[in-house]
Coordinates of C-alpha atoms and ligand atoms in Angstrom, one line a residue:
M1 CA 9.9 -7.2 -32.7
F2 CA 6.8 -6.7 -30.4
K3 CA 4.8 -3.4 -30.9
K4 CA 3.2 -3.4 -27.5
I5 CA 4.0 -5.3 -24.2
L6 CA 1.6 -5.6 -21.3
I7 CA 3.3 -5.9 -18.0
A8 CA 1.4 -8.3 -15.7
N9 CA 3.1 -7.1 -12.5
R10 CA 3.5 -4.0 -10.3
G11 CA 6.1 -2.1 -8.3
E12 CA 9.8 -1.8 -9.3
I13 CA 9.8 -4.7 -11.8
A14 CA 6.9 -3.2 -13.7
L15 CA 8.8 0.0 -13.9
R16 CA 12.1 -1.8 -14.8
V17 CA 10.4 -3.5 -17.8
I18 CA 8.7 -0.2 -18.9
R19 CA 12.1 1.5 -19.0
T20 CA 13.6 -1.1 -21.3
C21 CA 10.6 -1.1 -23.6
R22 CA 10.8 2.7 -23.9
E23 CA 14.4 2.4 -25.0
M24 CA 13.5 -0.3 -27.5
G25 CA 10.6 1.7 -29.0
I26 CA 8.0 -0.7 -27.7
K27 CA 4.7 0.6 -26.3
T28 CA 3.7 -0.5 -22.8
V29 CA 0.5 -1.3 -21.0
A30 CA 0.4 -1.3 -17.2
V31 CA -2.2 -3.3 -15.3
F32 CA -3.1 -2.3 -11.7
S33 CA -5.3 -3.1 -8.8
T34 CA -7.4 -0.4 -7.2
A35 CA -4.8 -0.2 -4.4
D36 CA -2.1 0.7 -7.0
K37 CA -3.9 3.4 -8.9
D38 CA -1.3 6.0 -7.8
S39 CA 1.7 3.8 -8.5
L40 CA 4.5 4.9 -10.7
H41 CA 4.2 2.0 -13.1
V42 CA 0.7 3.2 -14.0
K43 CA 2.0 6.8 -14.6
F44 CA 5.1 5.7 -16.7
A45 CA 3.3 3.2 -19.0
D46 CA 1.7 4.4 -22.3
E47 CA -1.6 2.9 -21.3
A48 CA -3.0 1.5 -18.0
V49 CA -5.9 -0.9 -17.3
C50 CA -7.4 -1.5 -13.9
I51 CA -7.7 -5.3 -13.4
G52 CA -9.5 -5.6 -10.0
K53 CA -9.6 -5.2 -6.3
P54 CA -6.5 -5.0 -4.1
S55 CA -6.0 -8.7 -3.2
S56 CA -3.6 -10.4 -5.6
A57 CA -6.2 -13.1 -6.4
D58 CA -8.6 -10.5 -7.7
S59 CA -6.0 -8.6 -9.7
Y60 CA -2.3 -9.6 -10.5
L61 CA -3.3 -13.3 -10.3
N62 CA -6.6 -12.9 -12.2
I63 CA -5.8 -14.5 -15.6
P64 CA -9.1 -13.6 -17.3
H65 CA -8.8 -10.0 -16.3
I66 CA -5.2 -9.8 -17.5
I67 CA -5.9 -11.5 -20.9
A68 CA -8.9 -9.1 -21.4
A69 CA -6.6 -6.1 -20.7
A70 CA -4.2 -7.4 -23.3
E71 CA -6.9 -8.0 -25.8
I72 CA -8.6 -4.6 -25.5
T73 CA -5.2 -2.8 -25.7
N74 CA -4.0 -5.0 -28.6
A75 CA -0.8 -6.0 -26.8
D76 CA 1.2 -8.6 -28.7
A77 CA 3.2 -9.9 -25.7
I78 CA 3.0 -10.1 -21.9
H79 CA 5.9 -9.7 -19.6
P80 CA 5.2 -11.4 -16.3
G81 CA 8.0 -10.0 -14.2
Y82 CA 8.7 -12.1 -11.1
G83 CA 6.3 -13.6 -8.6
F84 CA 2.6 -13.6 -9.4
L85 CA 2.1 -15.5 -12.7
A86 CA 5.8 -15.6 -13.8
E87 CA 6.1 -19.4 -13.3
N88 CA 2.5 -20.3 -13.9
S89 CA 2.5 -22.7 -16.9
K90 CA -1.3 -22.4 -17.3
F91 CA -1.0 -18.7 -17.7
A92 CA 1.9 -19.1 -20.2
K93 CA -0.3 -21.6 -22.1
I94 CA -3.4 -19.3 -22.1
C95 CA -1.3 -16.4 -23.4
G96 CA -0.2 -18.6 -26.3
D97 CA -3.8 -19.8 -27.0
H98 CA -4.8 -16.1 -27.3
G99 CA -2.0 -15.3 -29.8
I100 CA -0.1 -13.3 -27.2
K101 CA 3.7 -14.1 -26.7
F102 CA 4.5 -15.0 -23.0
I103 CA 7.9 -13.4 -22.5
G104 CA 9.5 -16.4 -20.8
P105 CA 9.9 -20.1 -21.3
T106 CA 7.2 -22.4 -22.7
P107 CA 4.7 -24.1 -20.4
D108 CA 6.6 -27.4 -20.8
M109 CA 9.8 -25.9 -19.6
I110 CA 8.1 -24.3 -16.6
N111 CA 6.5 -27.6 -15.7
S112 CA 9.7 -29.6 -16.0
M113 CA 11.4 -27.4 -13.4
G114 CA 8.3 -26.7 -11.3
D115 CA 8.1 -30.3 -10.1
K116 CA 11.4 -30.7 -8.1
V117 CA 11.6 -34.5 -8.3
T118 CA 11.2 -34.4 -12.1
A119 CA 13.8 -31.6 -12.3
K120 CA 16.3 -33.6 -10.2
E121 CA 15.8 -36.7 -12.4
T122 CA 16.4 -34.5 -15.5
M123 CA 19.5 -33.1 -14.0
I124 CA 20.9 -36.5 -13.1
K125 CA 20.3 -37.7 -16.7
A126 CA 22.1 -34.6 -18.0
G127 CA 25.1 -35.1 -15.7
V128 CA 24.5 -32.1 -13.5
P129 CA 25.6 -32.8 -9.8
V130 CA 22.6 -33.0 -7.5
V131 CA 22.5 -33.4 -3.7
P132 CA 22.9 -37.1 -2.8
G133 CA 19.5 -38.5 -1.8
V134 CA 16.8 -40.9 -2.8
E135 CA 15.5 -40.7 -6.3
G136 CA 11.8 -40.2 -6.6
L137 CA 9.1 -39.7 -4.0
L138 CA 9.1 -41.2 -0.5
E139 CA 6.3 -43.8 -0.4
S140 CA 6.0 -44.4 3.4
V141 CA 7.5 -43.7 6.8
L142 CA 9.3 -47.0 6.5
H143 CA 10.7 -46.0 3.1
A144 CA 11.9 -42.7 4.7
K145 CA 13.5 -44.5 7.6
K146 CA 15.4 -47.0 5.4
S147 CA 16.5 -44.2 3.0
A148 CA 17.7 -41.9 5.8
K149 CA 19.8 -44.9 7.2
E150 CA 21.4 -45.3 3.8
I151 CA 22.1 -41.7 3.2
G152 CA 23.1 -41.0 6.8
Y153 CA 21.7 -38.3 9.1
P154 CA 21.1 -35.4 9.0
V155 CA 18.6 -35.5 6.1
I156 CA 16.2 -32.9 4.7
L157 CA 12.6 -33.6 3.5
K158 CA 11.3 -31.3 0.8
A159 CA 8.0 -31.0 -1.1
T160 CA 8.2 -31.8 -4.8
A161 CA 5.8 -29.0 -5.6
G162 CA 7.6 -26.6 -3.2
G163 CA 10.7 -24.5 -3.6
G164 CA 12.0 -21.4 -1.9
G165 CA 12.1 -23.2 1.4
K166 CA 8.4 -23.8 2.0
G167 CA 7.5 -27.1 3.8
M168 CA 11.1 -28.3 4.4
R169 CA 12.1 -30.4 7.4
V170 CA 15.6 -31.2 8.6
V171 CA 15.8 -34.5 10.5
W172 CA 18.9 -35.1 12.7
E173 CA 18.1 -38.5 14.1
E174 CA 15.8 -41.5 13.5
K175 CA 13.5 -40.9 16.4
D176 CA 12.2 -37.7 14.7
I177 CA 11.7 -39.1 11.2
E178 CA 8.1 -40.3 11.5
K179 CA 6.7 -37.0 12.8
A180 CA 8.8 -35.0 10.3
F181 CA 7.5 -37.1 7.4
E182 CA 3.8 -36.7 8.5
T183 CA 4.0 -33.0 9.1
A184 CA 6.0 -32.3 5.9
K185 CA 3.4 -34.3 3.9
A186 CA 0.4 -32.5 5.6
E187 CA 2.1 -29.1 5.0
A188 CA 2.8 -29.9 1.4
A189 CA -0.8 -31.0 0.8
A190 CA -2.1 -27.8 2.4
S191 CA 0.3 -25.4 0.7
F192 CA 0.6 -27.0 -2.8
K193 CA -2.3 -29.4 -3.1
N194 CA 0.4 -32.0 -3.8
D195 CA 1.7 -34.1 -0.9
G196 CA 4.7 -35.6 -2.7
I197 CA 7.9 -35.5 -0.5
Y198 CA 11.5 -36.4 -1.3
M199 CA 14.7 -36.8 0.7
E200 CA 18.2 -35.4 0.4
K201 CA 21.3 -35.4 2.5
F202 CA 21.3 -32.2 4.5
V203 CA 24.2 -30.0 3.5
E204 CA 25.3 -28.1 6.6
E205 CA 26.2 -24.4 6.4
P206 CA 26.1 -24.2 2.6
R207 CA 26.4 -21.1 0.4
H208 CA 23.6 -20.3 -2.0
I209 CA 25.3 -19.5 -5.3
E210 CA 23.2 -19.2 -8.5
I211 CA 24.2 -19.0 -12.2
Q212 CA 22.4 -16.7 -14.5
V213 CA 21.7 -18.4 -17.9
A214 CA 20.2 -17.3 -21.2
G215 CA 19.0 -19.6 -24.0
D216 CA 17.4 -18.7 -27.3
Q217 CA 14.9 -20.4 -29.6
H218 CA 17.7 -21.7 -31.8
G219 CA 19.4 -23.9 -29.2
N220 CA 22.1 -21.4 -28.1
V221 CA 22.7 -21.3 -24.3
C222 CA 25.2 -19.2 -22.4
H223 CA 25.9 -18.4 -18.8
L224 CA 26.4 -15.0 -17.3
S225 CA 28.3 -15.9 -14.2
E226 CA 27.1 -16.1 -10.6
R227 CA 25.3 -14.3 -7.8
D228 CA 25.9 -15.1 -4.2
C229 CA 22.6 -15.0 -2.3
S230 CA 23.7 -16.5 1.0
I231 CA 22.5 -13.5 3.0
Q232 CA 18.9 -14.6 3.6
R233 CA 16.5 -14.5 6.5
R234 CA 13.7 -17.1 6.6
H235 CA 14.3 -17.8 2.9
Q236 CA 13.9 -14.1 2.0
K237 CA 17.0 -12.8 0.3
L238 CA 18.3 -9.4 1.7
V239 CA 21.6 -9.0 -0.1
E240 CA 23.0 -10.4 -3.3
E241 CA 26.3 -9.8 -5.0
S242 CA 28.4 -10.8 -8.0
P243 CA 31.0 -12.2 -8.1
S244 CA 30.7 -14.4 -5.1
P245 CA 33.5 -13.8 -2.6
F246 CA 33.7 -17.7 -2.4
M247 CA 34.2 -18.1 -6.2
T248 CA 37.3 -19.1 -7.9
D249 CA 37.9 -19.1 -11.7
E250 CA 38.0 -22.8 -11.7
L251 CA 34.7 -23.2 -9.8
R252 CA 33.0 -20.6 -12.0
E253 CA 34.0 -22.6 -15.0
R254 CA 32.6 -25.9 -13.6
M255 CA 29.4 -24.3 -12.3
G256 CA 28.9 -22.3 -15.5
Q257 CA 29.3 -25.5 -17.6
A258 CA 26.9 -27.4 -15.3
A259 CA 24.3 -24.6 -15.6
I260 CA 24.6 -24.6 -19.4
K261 CA 24.1 -28.4 -19.3
A262 CA 21.0 -27.9 -17.0
A263 CA 19.4 -25.4 -19.4
K264 CA 20.2 -27.4 -22.5
A265 CA 18.6 -30.5 -21.0
I266 CA 15.2 -28.8 -21.2
N267 CA 16.1 -26.8 -24.4
Y268 CA 15.6 -23.7 -22.3
E269 CA 14.4 -20.5 -23.9
S270 CA 14.6 -17.1 -22.1
V271 CA 16.7 -15.9 -19.2
G272 CA 16.7 -18.2 -16.1
T273 CA 18.7 -19.1 -13.1
I274 CA 20.2 -22.4 -11.8
E275 CA 20.4 -22.4 -8.0
F276 CA 23.2 -24.4 -6.4
L277 CA 24.1 -25.2 -2.9
V278 CA 27.9 -25.0 -2.4
D279 CA 29.6 -26.8 0.6
K280 CA 32.8 -25.8 2.3
H281 CA 34.8 -28.0 0.1
R282 CA 33.4 -26.2 -3.0
N283 CA 31.3 -29.2 -4.0
F284 CA 28.2 -27.8 -5.7
Y285 CA 24.8 -29.3 -6.1
F286 CA 21.8 -28.4 -8.3
M287 CA 18.9 -27.2 -6.1
E288 CA 16.3 -25.8 -8.4
M289 CA 15.9 -23.7 -11.5
N290 CA 14.0 -20.4 -11.6
T291 CA 12.4 -20.0 -15.0
R292 CA 11.9 -16.3 -14.6
I293 CA 13.8 -13.0 -14.4
Q294 CA 14.7 -12.6 -10.7
V295 CA 14.7 -9.7 -8.3
E296 CA 18.5 -9.7 -8.1
H297 CA 19.1 -9.7 -11.9
C298 CA 20.6 -6.2 -11.6
V299 CA 23.8 -7.3 -9.9
T300 CA 24.6 -9.4 -13.0
E301 CA 23.6 -6.5 -15.3
E302 CA 26.1 -4.2 -13.5
V303 CA 29.1 -6.6 -13.5
I304 CA 28.8 -7.6 -17.1
N305 CA 27.2 -4.4 -18.4
F306 CA 24.2 -6.0 -20.0
D307 CA 20.4 -5.3 -20.0
L308 CA 18.9 -8.6 -19.1
I309 CA 15.3 -7.5 -19.8
K310 CA 16.3 -6.3 -23.3
E311 CA 17.9 -9.7 -23.9
Q312 CA 14.8 -11.5 -22.5
I313 CA 12.5 -9.5 -24.8
K314 CA 14.8 -10.1 -27.9
I315 CA 14.9 -13.9 -27.2
A316 CA 11.1 -14.0 -26.9
A317 CA 10.9 -12.2 -30.3
G318 CA 13.0 -15.0 -31.8
E319 CA 16.4 -13.2 -32.0
K320 CA 19.6 -15.2 -31.6
I321 CA 22.0 -14.8 -28.7
S322 CA 25.8 -14.9 -29.3
G323 CA 26.1 -18.1 -27.2
T324 CA 29.4 -17.0 -25.5
S325 CA 29.5 -16.7 -21.8
Y326 CA 30.1 -13.5 -19.8
Y327 CA 32.5 -13.0 -16.8
P328 CA 32.3 -10.3 -14.2
K329 CA 34.4 -7.2 -14.9
M330 CA 33.3 -5.3 -11.8
H331 CA 31.8 -6.1 -8.3
A332 CA 28.2 -5.3 -7.6
I333 CA 26.1 -5.6 -4.4
E334 CA 22.3 -5.2 -4.1
C335 CA 20.6 -4.4 -0.8
R336 CA 16.8 -4.9 -0.7
I337 CA 15.1 -2.0 0.9
N338 CA 11.9 -3.3 2.5
A339 CA 9.2 -1.6 4.4
E340 CA 10.0 -3.6 7.5
D341 CA 11.3 -2.9 11.0
P342 CA 14.7 -4.6 11.5
Y343 CA 14.6 -3.8 15.2
H344 CA 11.3 -5.8 15.6
D345 CA 11.9 -9.1 13.8
F346 CA 11.5 -7.4 10.3
R347 CA 7.8 -6.9 10.8
P348 CA 6.0 -5.2 7.9
S349 CA 5.7 -1.4 8.1
P350 CA 3.3 -0.3 5.3
G351 CA 2.1 3.3 5.2
K352 CA 2.8 6.7 3.7
I353 CA 6.3 7.8 2.8
T354 CA 6.4 11.4 4.1
V355 CA 10.0 12.3 3.1
L356 CA 12.2 10.7 0.5
H357 CA 15.8 11.4 -0.5
T358 CA 17.3 8.9 -2.9
P359 CA 21.1 8.4 -3.0
G360 CA 23.1 8.9 -6.1
G361 CA 26.6 9.6 -7.3
H362 CA 29.3 7.3 -8.8
G363 CA 28.5 3.6 -8.8
V364 CA 25.0 3.9 -7.4
R365 CA 21.8 2.5 -9.0
V366 CA 18.3 2.7 -7.4
D367 CA 15.4 0.6 -8.9
S368 CA 12.3 1.7 -7.2
H369 CA 8.6 2.7 -7.8
V370 CA 8.2 4.9 -4.7
Y371 CA 8.1 8.7 -4.3
A372 CA 7.5 11.2 -1.5
G373 CA 3.8 11.0 -0.7
Y374 CA 3.4 7.4 -1.9
V375 CA 1.4 5.1 0.3
I376 CA 2.8 1.5 0.5
P377 CA -0.3 -0.8 0.4
P378 CA -0.3 -3.6 2.9
Y379 CA -1.4 -6.3 0.3
Y380 CA 1.8 -7.1 -1.5
D381 CA 5.4 -7.8 -0.7
S382 CA 7.3 -5.3 1.3
M383 CA 10.2 -4.5 -1.1
I384 CA 10.1 -0.8 -2.0
A385 CA 13.5 -0.4 -3.6
K386 CA 16.7 -2.1 -4.6
L387 CA 19.9 -0.2 -4.0
I388 CA 22.8 -1.5 -6.2
T389 CA 26.4 -0.3 -6.1
V390 CA 29.1 -1.2 -8.5
A391 CA 32.9 -0.7 -8.2
Q392 CA 36.2 -2.3 -9.3
T393 CA 36.6 -4.3 -6.1
R394 CA 34.3 -5.8 -3.4
E395 CA 35.7 -3.6 -0.7
E396 CA 34.9 -0.5 -2.7
A397 CA 31.4 -1.7 -3.6
I398 CA 30.7 -2.2 0.1
D399 CA 32.1 1.2 1.0
T400 CA 30.0 2.9 -1.8
M401 CA 27.0 0.9 -0.5
H402 CA 27.5 2.2 3.1
R403 CA 27.9 5.8 1.8
A404 CA 24.7 5.4 -0.4
L405 CA 22.7 3.9 2.5
S406 CA 23.7 6.8 4.8
E407 CA 22.4 9.3 2.2
Y408 CA 19.1 7.4 1.9
V409 CA 16.2 9.2 3.7
I410 CA 12.9 7.5 4.0
E411 CA 10.5 8.9 6.6
G412 CA 7.0 7.8 7.6
I413 CA 7.7 4.1 7.6
K414 CA 10.4 1.7 9.0
T415 CA 12.9 0.2 6.5
T416 CA 15.7 -2.3 6.3
I417 CA 18.3 0.5 5.8
P418 CA 19.6 0.4 9.4
F419 CA 20.1 -3.4 9.0
H420 CA 22.1 -2.9 5.8
L421 CA 24.2 -0.1 7.4
Q422 CA 25.3 -2.5 10.2
L423 CA 25.8 -5.4 7.8
M424 CA 28.2 -3.3 5.6
K425 CA 30.4 -2.7 8.7
N426 CA 30.2 -6.4 9.9
E427 CA 33.7 -7.9 9.9
D428 CA 32.7 -11.4 8.7
F429 CA 30.5 -9.9 5.9
R430 CA 33.4 -7.7 4.8
K431 CA 35.7 -10.7 4.7
G432 CA 33.2 -12.7 2.7
N433 CA 33.0 -15.1 5.5
F434 CA 29.4 -16.1 5.5
T435 CA 26.9 -19.0 4.7
T436 CA 23.1 -19.2 4.6
K437 CA 23.2 -19.4 8.4
F438 CA 24.9 -16.0 8.8
L439 CA 21.7 -14.0 9.6
E440 CA 20.5 -16.6 12.3
S441 CA 23.2 -15.2 14.6
F442 CA 23.3 -11.6 13.4
K443 CA 22.0 -9.2 16.0
M444 CA 21.0 -5.5 15.4
Q445 CA 22.9 -3.1 17.7
Ligands
LIG501 C1 18.9 -27.6 1.4 C2 19.8 -27.2 2.4 C3 20.7 -28.1 2.9 N1 20.8 -29.4 2.3 N2 19.0 -28.9 0.8 C4 16.2 -23.7 1.2 C5 15.5 -23.1 0.0 C6 15.2 -24.3 -0.9 N3 15.5 -23.9 -2.2 C7 16.2 -25.3 -0.4 N4 16.9 -24.9 0.7 C8 17.8 -25.6 1.3 N5 18.0 -26.8 0.8 C9 19.9 -29.7 1.3 N6 20.0 -30.9 0.8 C10 19.6 -25.9 2.9 C11 18.6 -25.1 2.4 C12 18.6 -23.8 3.0 C13 18.9 -22.7 2.3 C14 19.3 -22.7 1.0 C15 19.6 -21.5 0.3 C16 19.6 -20.3 1.0 C17 19.2 -20.3 2.3 C18 18.8 -21.4 3.0 C19 18.4 -21.3 4.3 C20 18.1 -22.5 5.0 C21 18.1 -23.7 4.3

């Protein structure tokens, strides 16, 4: 097992990893930017190294600084968390070249899922259902026109180097295809330095349901059931839950087996997530694979009673997993508490937290790095806490969530708490009657 892990991240996920390391008897090294010198992850780690100025490029994305910090502290592994360098294959490679274990998949596994056209081709070969579309990249406007005619409108154009919704274009009729193709290509080139575009049939009003998987270095792969992440706004998830209210035992079995096939197709090692679109007929289609631990991993932890970070570290150290799959015994919901103003288009609201009261009680978990007096820096993402509730039934988990949200006091900044309070009372949400379009029509009272 590792003796000392450097956490190449900040905020709640850095703290989350430190907590598990402490339980496992592993020493921890925090890295921090000058803007984060008072952050809890710095205080809770055994050692801390400043790696640069506030901007991410100068600190949490600065590979030489992070490797230097690992070398001077003698860390034998690096946990990348999520975001920043978590899916950067060059970083994973450089860690290996320096004799430091990257706690995650190999650079090849990251690359095979990072290019979406390659990932789709791999999934087709493996027998995992993908959204109907054209195989490979679109070569020209003419190619796009011909393909759309075959598939049938509406279609969606996506960047092969994209993911998470960036640079997508939905096209409803032929007259709009030329402009959509040109703008999607230009946007992809500007955002990803790769202008490759592909086409799929546009699935209307889908649900976003993802399957958590784990694979070890010995070829064992299992799934750990699903999370429903349909409650999103501009591709930012706000609420996640497990099990999905749309799930049936039969669908879980089919999606779980498809997810295992997907992970096995790339000999996946580590924890990861297979994202699916699910249409109203319960057809499901592979969308992408996240080769990292995700923000919403906690809902899975609560419903199967399992520490996913501990599992991820053990896998990285070469331990075997059991290879049997896990099914939800409870219902868990996560609300992302962001420093944003839900009454003003969720605009960021950084600043000092003057008063803080954190909820507690039966069935309540709070993962957060903030405290009274903490100043939220404006440089990074706006999530300041995850509030997770767990209960026997979905209805009870929602009621516990509403109770916990109403106990939560955060003064000095605006947060998404008022949004979540209203969502927990929304009739359609309570019925499980929602798709990825739900928040487009949701209005704050
Ligand atoms: C789609 C789609 C409909 N049809 N692909 C958005 C994020 C990126 N991973 C892919 N996304 C979508 N791809 C086809 N063929 C609808 C979306 C989509 C979406 C997906 C999941 C959650 C929220 C979403 C919001 C808008 C669009």
